[in-house]
PDB file of C-alpha atoms in Angstrom:
ATOM      1  CA  ASN Y   1      60.677 115.868 -98.672  1.00  0.00           C
ATOM      2  CA  LEU Y   2      60.410 118.353 -95.825  1.00  0.00           C
ATOM      3  CA  ALA Y   3      58.688 120.859 -98.111  1.00  0.00           C
ATOM      4  CA  LEU Y   4      56.193 118.148 -99.086  1.00  0.00           C
ATOM      5  CA  VAL Y   5      55.529 117.596 -95.375  1.00  0.00           C
ATOM      6  CA  THR Y   6      54.813 121.318 -94.996  1.00  0.00           C
ATOM      7  CA  GLN Y   7      52.381 121.179 -97.921  1.00  0.00           C
ATOM      8  CA  ASN Y   8      50.635 118.171 -96.424  1.00  0.00           C
ATOM      9  CA  VAL Y   9      50.290 119.894 -93.052  1.00  0.00           C
ATOM     10  CA  GLN Y  10      49.121 123.198 -94.579  1.00  0.00           C
ATOM     11  CA  TRP Y  11      46.194 121.515 -96.287  1.00  0.00           C
ATOM     12  CA  ALA Y  12      45.469 119.321 -93.261  1.00  0.00           C
ATOM     13  CA  VAL Y  13      45.146 122.415 -91.071  1.00  0.00           C
ATOM     14  CA  LEU Y  14      43.191 124.450 -93.634  1.00  0.00           C
ATOM     15  CA  LEU Y  15      40.626 121.784 -94.493  1.00  0.00           C
ATOM     16  CA  GLY Y  16      40.471 120.403 -90.955  1.00  0.00           C
ATOM     17  CA  THR Y  17      39.709 123.860 -89.588  1.00  0.00           C
ATOM     18  CA  SER Y  18      37.170 124.553 -92.322  1.00  0.00           C
ATOM     19  CA  PHE Y  19      35.374 121.304 -91.568  1.00  0.00           C
ATOM     20  CA  VAL Y  20      35.344 121.710 -87.788  1.00  0.00           C
ATOM     21  CA  VAL Y  21      34.217 125.332 -87.809  1.00  0.00           C
ATOM     22  CA  SER Y  22      31.515 124.800 -90.448  1.00  0.00           C
ATOM     23  CA  VAL Y  23      30.084 121.742 -88.685  1.00  0.00           C
ATOM     24  CA  TYR Y  24      30.226 123.544 -85.339  1.00  0.00           C
ATOM     25  CA  LEU Y  25      28.445 126.617 -86.710  1.00  0.00           C
ATOM     26  CA  GLN Y  26      25.698 124.554 -88.311  1.00  0.00           C
ATOM     27  CA  THR Y  27      25.257 121.840 -85.682  1.00  0.00           C
ATOM     28  CA  VAL Y  28      25.806 123.730 -82.430  1.00  0.00           C
ATOM     29  CA  ARG Y  29      25.089 127.349 -83.354  1.00  0.00           C
ATOM     30  CA  HIS Y  30      22.334 126.347 -85.837  1.00  0.00           C
ATOM     31  CA  TYR Y  31      23.503 128.583 -88.687  1.00  0.00           C
ATOM     32  CA  ASN Y  32      22.423 127.613 -92.182  1.00  0.00           C
ATOM     33  CA  ALA Y  33      24.888 126.934 -95.011  1.00  0.00           C
ATOM     34  CA  ILE Y  34      24.653 130.465 -96.421  1.00  0.00           C
ATOM     35  CA  GLN Y  35      25.322 132.109 -93.056  1.00  0.00           C
ATOM     36  CA  THR Y  36      28.257 129.749 -92.500  1.00  0.00           C
ATOM     37  CA  GLY Y  37      29.626 130.581 -95.940  1.00  0.00           C
ATOM     38  CA  VAL Y  38      29.424 134.295 -95.175  1.00  0.00           C
ATOM     39  CA  ILE Y  39      31.489 133.787 -92.007  1.00  0.00           C
ATOM     40  CA  PHE Y  40      34.112 131.919 -94.053  1.00  0.00           C
ATOM     41  CA  THR Y  41      34.503 134.986 -96.253  1.00  0.00           C
ATOM     42  CA  ALA Y  42      37.013 136.150 -93.629  1.00  0.00           C
ATOM     43  CA  ALA Y  43      39.330 133.219 -94.450  1.00  0.00           C
ATOM     44  CA  THR Y  44      38.854 133.750 -98.182  1.00  0.00           C
ATOM     45  CA  VAL Y  45      39.749 137.439 -97.875  1.00  0.00           C
ATOM     46  CA  GLY Y  46      42.853 136.499 -95.856  1.00  0.00           C
ATOM     47  CA  ILE Y  47      44.003 134.009 -98.494  1.00  0.00           C
ATOM     48  CA  LEU Y  48      43.341 136.477-101.328  1.00  0.00           C
ATOM     49  CA  LEU Y  49      45.220 139.339 -99.671  1.00  0.00           C
ATOM     50  CA  SER Y  50      48.260 137.258 -98.783  1.00  0.00           C
ATOM     51  CA  SER Y  51      48.267 135.534-102.183  1.00  0.00           C
ATOM     52  CA  LEU Y  52      48.238 138.909-103.929  1.00  0.00           C
ATOM     53  CA  ALA Y  53      51.307 139.896-101.918  1.00  0.00           C
ATOM     54  CA  ALA Y  54      53.038 136.518-102.425  1.00  0.00           C
ATOM     55  CA  GLY Y  55      55.077 137.622-105.456  1.00  0.00           C
ATOM     56  CA  ARG Y  56      56.546 140.616-103.647  1.00  0.00           C
ATOM     57  CA  LEU Y  57      57.123 138.625-100.459  1.00  0.00           C
ATOM     58  CA  VAL Y  58      59.016 135.875-102.316  1.00  0.00           C
ATOM     59  CA  ARG Y  59      61.366 138.493-103.813  1.00  0.00           C
ATOM     60  CA  ARG Y  60      62.088 140.048-100.407  1.00  0.00           C
ATOM     61  CA  PHE Y  61      62.282 137.032 -98.070  1.00  0.00           C
ATOM     62  CA  GLN Y  62      63.571 133.460 -98.137  1.00  0.00           C
ATOM     63  CA  GLN Y  63      60.967 130.821 -98.938  1.00  0.00           C
ATOM     64  CA  ARG Y  64      61.737 129.066 -95.643  1.00  0.00           C
ATOM     65  CA  THR Y  65      61.088 132.272 -93.692  1.00  0.00           C
ATOM     66  CA  LEU Y  66      57.726 132.814 -95.385  1.00  0.00           C
ATOM     67  CA  ILE Y  67      56.623 129.247 -94.661  1.00  0.00           C
ATOM     68  CA  MET Y  68      57.591 129.626 -90.982  1.00  0.00           C
ATOM     69  CA  VAL Y  69      55.774 132.953 -90.691  1.00  0.00           C
ATOM     70  CA  GLY Y  70      52.733 131.404 -92.388  1.00  0.00           C
ATOM     71  CA  PHE Y  71      52.620 128.540 -89.903  1.00  0.00           C
ATOM     72  CA  VAL Y  72      52.994 130.896 -86.933  1.00  0.00           C
ATOM     73  CA  ILE Y  73      50.146 133.135 -88.180  1.00  0.00           C
ATOM     74  CA  THR Y  74      47.953 130.087 -88.849  1.00  0.00           C
ATOM     75  CA  ILE Y  75      48.557 128.637 -85.375  1.00  0.00           C
ATOM     76  CA  VAL Y  76      47.804 132.043 -83.833  1.00  0.00           C
ATOM     77  CA  GLY Y  77      44.572 132.075 -85.877  1.00  0.00           C
ATOM     78  CA  ILE Y  78      43.568 128.717 -84.412  1.00  0.00           C
ATOM     79  CA  ILE Y  79      44.278 130.002 -80.892  1.00  0.00           C
ATOM     80  CA  VAL Y  80      42.184 133.108 -81.612  1.00  0.00           C
ATOM     81  CA  LEU Y  81      39.347 130.829 -82.807  1.00  0.00           C
ATOM     82  CA  LEU Y  82      39.497 129.012 -79.467  1.00  0.00           C
ATOM     83  CA  VAL Y  83      39.709 132.116 -77.279  1.00  0.00           C
ATOM     84  CA  GLN Y  84      37.311 134.448 -79.110  1.00  0.00           C
ATOM     85  CA  VAL Y  85      34.499 131.948 -79.570  1.00  0.00           C
ATOM     86  CA  LYS Y  86      34.298 130.788 -75.957  1.00  0.00           C
ATOM     87  CA  GLY Y  87      31.293 132.407 -74.339  1.00  0.00           C
ATOM     88  CA  HIS Y  88      30.381 134.574 -77.335  1.00  0.00           C
ATOM     89  CA  PRO Y  89      27.103 133.708 -79.060  1.00  0.00           C
ATOM     90  CA  SER Y  90      27.761 135.672 -82.264  1.00  0.00           C
ATOM     91  CA  ALA Y  91      29.329 133.797 -85.163  1.00  0.00           C
ATOM     92  CA  TRP Y  92      31.252 136.955 -86.091  1.00  0.00           C
ATOM     93  CA  TYR Y  93      33.687 136.109 -83.325  1.00  0.00           C
ATOM     94  CA  PHE Y  94      34.974 133.418 -85.702  1.00  0.00           C
ATOM     95  CA  ALA Y  95      35.992 136.023 -88.302  1.00  0.00           C
ATOM     96  CA  PRO Y  96      39.328 137.231 -86.784  1.00  0.00           C
ATOM     97  CA  GLY Y  97      40.662 133.696 -86.340  1.00  0.00           C
ATOM     98  CA  LEU Y  98      39.528 132.604 -89.793  1.00  0.00           C
ATOM     99  CA  PHE Y  99      41.080 135.747 -91.304  1.00  0.00           C
ATOM    100  CA  LEU Y 100      44.428 134.989 -89.625  1.00  0.00           C
ATOM    101  CA  ILE Y 101      44.306 131.373 -90.810  1.00  0.00           C
ATOM    102  CA  GLY Y 102      43.616 132.610 -94.344  1.00  0.00           C
ATOM    103  CA  ILE Y 103      46.544 135.066 -94.167  1.00  0.00           C
ATOM    104  CA  GLY Y 104      48.880 132.388 -92.808  1.00  0.00           C
ATOM    105  CA  VAL Y 105      47.963 129.765 -95.380  1.00  0.00           C
ATOM    106  CA  GLY Y 106      48.143 132.295 -98.215  1.00  0.00           C
ATOM    107  CA  VAL Y 107      51.631 133.390 -97.120  1.00  0.00           C
ATOM    108  CA  MET Y 108      53.045 129.866 -97.090  1.00  0.00           C
ATOM    109  CA  LEU Y 109      51.324 128.091-100.010  1.00  0.00           C
ATOM    110  CA  THR Y 110      53.363 129.620-102.849  1.00  0.00           C
ATOM    111  CA  PRO Y 111      56.794 129.389-101.173  1.00  0.00           C
ATOM    112  CA  SER Y 112      56.149 125.790-100.160  1.00  0.00           C
ATOM    113  CA  VAL Y 113      55.340 124.805-103.748  1.00  0.00           C
ATOM    114  CA  ASN Y 114      58.353 126.804-104.978  1.00  0.00           C
ATOM    115  CA  VAL Y 115      60.719 124.917-102.663  1.00  0.00           C
ATOM    116  CA  VAL Y 116      59.463 121.570-103.981  1.00  0.00           C
ATOM    117  CA  GLN Y 117      59.406 122.579-107.659  1.00  0.00           C
ATOM    118  CA  SER Y 118      62.821 124.279-107.594  1.00  0.00           C
ATOM    119  CA  ALA Y 119      64.486 121.120-106.257  1.00  0.00           C
ATOM    120  CA  PHE Y 120      63.901 119.307-109.552  1.00  0.00           C
ATOM    121  CA  PRO Y 121      65.091 119.921-113.129  1.00  0.00           C
ATOM    122  CA  GLU Y 122      62.760 121.071-115.911  1.00  0.00           C
ATOM    123  CA  ASN Y 123      62.252 117.566-117.346  1.00  0.00           C
ATOM    124  CA  LEU Y 124      60.765 116.335-114.033  1.00  0.00           C
ATOM    125  CA  GLN Y 125      58.405 119.249-113.368  1.00  0.00           C
ATOM    126  CA  GLY Y 126      55.312 117.330-114.507  1.00  0.00           C
ATOM    127  CA  GLU Y 127      55.992 114.421-112.163  1.00  0.00           C
ATOM    128  CA  ILE Y 128      56.853 116.551-109.142  1.00  0.00           C
ATOM    129  CA  SER Y 129      53.834 118.760-109.747  1.00  0.00           C
ATOM    130  CA  GLY Y 130      51.581 115.685-109.667  1.00  0.00           C
ATOM    131  CA  LEU Y 131      53.292 114.413-106.514  1.00  0.00           C
ATOM    132  CA  SER Y 132      52.959 117.818-104.870  1.00  0.00           C
ATOM    133  CA  ARG Y 133      49.244 117.979-105.636  1.00  0.00           C
ATOM    134  CA  SER Y 134      48.728 114.403-104.365  1.00  0.00           C
ATOM    135  CA  VAL Y 135      50.492 115.191-101.084  1.00  0.00           C
ATOM    136  CA  SER Y 136      48.313 118.306-100.667  1.00  0.00           C
ATOM    137  CA  ASN Y 137      45.128 116.305-101.316  1.00  0.00           C
ATOM    138  CA  LEU Y 138      46.270 113.662 -98.851  1.00  0.00           C
ATOM    139  CA  GLY Y 139      46.761 116.399 -96.262  1.00  0.00           C
ATOM    140  CA  SER Y 140      43.233 117.671 -96.904  1.00  0.00           C
ATOM    141  CA  SER Y 141      41.849 114.179 -96.321  1.00  0.00           C
ATOM    142  CA  ILE Y 142      43.934 113.589 -93.191  1.00  0.00           C
ATOM    143  CA  GLY Y 143      43.018 116.938 -91.642  1.00  0.00           C
ATOM    144  CA  THR Y 144      39.320 116.457 -92.283  1.00  0.00           C
ATOM    145  CA  ALA Y 145      39.398 112.852 -91.056  1.00  0.00           C
ATOM    146  CA  ILE Y 146      41.268 113.562 -87.813  1.00  0.00           C
ATOM    147  CA  ALA Y 147      39.433 116.748 -86.857  1.00  0.00           C
ATOM    148  CA  GLY Y 148      36.095 115.398 -88.047  1.00  0.00           C
ATOM    149  CA  THR Y 149      36.454 112.199 -86.054  1.00  0.00           C
ATOM    150  CA  ILE Y 150      37.250 114.141 -82.875  1.00  0.00           C
ATOM    151  CA  LEU Y 151      34.317 116.492 -83.440  1.00  0.00           C
ATOM    152  CA  VAL Y 152      31.759 113.802 -84.262  1.00  0.00           C
ATOM    153  CA  ALA Y 153      32.923 111.477 -81.467  1.00  0.00           C
ATOM    154  CA  GLY Y 154      32.210 114.181 -78.908  1.00  0.00           C
ATOM    155  CA  LEU Y 155      29.011 115.760 -80.237  1.00  0.00           C
ATOM    156  CA  ALA Y 156      27.348 115.084 -76.894  1.00  0.00           C
ATOM    157  CA  ASP Y 157      29.575 117.881 -75.580  1.00  0.00           C
ATOM    158  CA  ALA Y 158      30.111 119.840 -78.787  1.00  0.00           C
ATOM    159  CA  ASN Y 159      31.959 122.770 -77.215  1.00  0.00           C
ATOM    160  CA  ARG Y 160      34.532 120.449 -75.667  1.00  0.00           C
ATOM    161  CA  SER Y 161      35.009 118.380 -78.841  1.00  0.00           C
ATOM    162  CA  TYR Y 162      35.342 121.589 -80.901  1.00  0.00           C
ATOM    163  CA  GLY Y 163      38.095 122.752 -78.543  1.00  0.00           C
ATOM    164  CA  ILE Y 164      39.916 119.411 -78.664  1.00  0.00           C
ATOM    165  CA  ALA Y 165      39.719 119.279 -82.470  1.00  0.00           C
ATOM    166  CA  MET Y 166      41.150 122.798 -82.755  1.00  0.00           C
ATOM    167  CA  VAL Y 167      43.973 122.011 -80.301  1.00  0.00           C
ATOM    168  CA  VAL Y 168      44.868 118.911 -82.337  1.00  0.00           C
ATOM    169  CA  LEU Y 169      44.915 121.018 -85.524  1.00  0.00           C
ATOM    170  CA  ALA Y 170      47.214 123.534 -83.816  1.00  0.00           C
ATOM    171  CA  PHE Y 171      49.504 120.642 -82.833  1.00  0.00           C
ATOM    172  CA  ILE Y 172      49.526 119.429 -86.447  1.00  0.00           C
ATOM    173  CA  GLY Y 173      50.465 122.990 -87.426  1.00  0.00           C
ATOM    174  CA  LEU Y 174      53.396 122.794 -84.987  1.00  0.00           C
ATOM    175  CA  ILE Y 175      54.578 119.640 -86.797  1.00  0.00           C
ATOM    176  CA  GLY Y 176      54.565 121.624 -90.036  1.00  0.00           C
ATOM    177  CA  LEU Y 177      56.473 124.436 -88.344  1.00  0.00           C
ATOM    178  CA  GLY Y 178      59.032 121.909 -87.112  1.00  0.00           C
ATOM    179  CA  ALA Y 179      59.473 120.511 -90.640  1.00  0.00           C
ATOM    180  CA  THR Y 180      59.939 124.071 -91.920  1.00  0.00           C
ATOM    181  CA  VAL Y 181      62.633 124.815 -89.336  1.00  0.00           C
ATOM    182  CA  MET Y 182      64.549 121.778 -90.652  1.00  0.00           C
ATOM    183  CA  LEU Y 183      64.411 123.031 -94.266  1.00  0.00           C
ATOM    184  CA  PRO Y 184      67.847 124.077 -95.543  1.00  0.00           C
ATOM    185  CA  LYS Y 185      68.486 127.822 -95.389  1.00  0.00           C
ATOM    186  CA  THR Y 186      69.658 127.862 -98.995  1.00  0.00           C
ATOM    187  CA  GLU Y 187      67.414 126.874-101.884  1.00  0.00           C
ATOM    188  CA  PRO Y 188      68.155 123.437-103.421  1.00  0.00           C
ATOM    189  CA  SER Y 189      69.738 123.402-106.870  1.00  0.00           C
ATOM    190  CA  PRO Y 190      68.064 121.283-109.565  1.00  0.00           C
ATOM    191  CA  GLU Y 191      71.424 120.951-111.367  1.00  0.00           C
ATOM    192  CA  THR Y 192      72.522 118.106-109.078  1.00  0.00           C
ATOM    193  CA  ASP Y 193      69.431 116.111-110.051  1.00  0.00           C
ATOM    194  CA  LYS Y 194      70.395 116.293-113.728  1.00  0.00           C
ATOM    195  CA  LEU Y 195      73.539 114.306-112.857  1.00  0.00           C
ATOM    196  CA  GLY Y 196      71.421 111.628-111.228  1.00  0.00           C
ATOM    197  CA  THR Y 197      72.726 112.283-107.733  1.00  0.00           C
TER     198      THR Y 197
END
């Protein structure tokens, strides 16, 4: 259950941040969709690099540790987005924060799914996989809805509403970090589930 919470929060932060930053770039900074997409390449590169390393990381570190590190890097990325962008007209100041968010999310996605999947026996993998995906999609919707509402409600002062939306997303990330801290240090065994306990 705690691992499902981390999945939900991961997607809430990722999609919430993507929505806020893209709307901000296009509405306030007046970048077109292509220019905005180019800026988001930084996040994509971060996710790709950390995902490529995920297999090696999972063999060297506990899943719980990787999820915690991922949340910390993601929250730092959000803080960098807030600090770097203030007073800088160039959209390239978004790149470092987006890159860190991409790295953080990429580090924690695979271990989070592994924790959920490994807690269930083979005969229940289809059901838990569907539940896991549903929880992730719900997180995407929640993150976009919360951050989007804050951003749109304050478009009269777009810089302020952007800052508030990003702070709220960082707080949501802290909730995910808290859920990760409460994860057991040892991996759950699916054998107990076969006994119906």
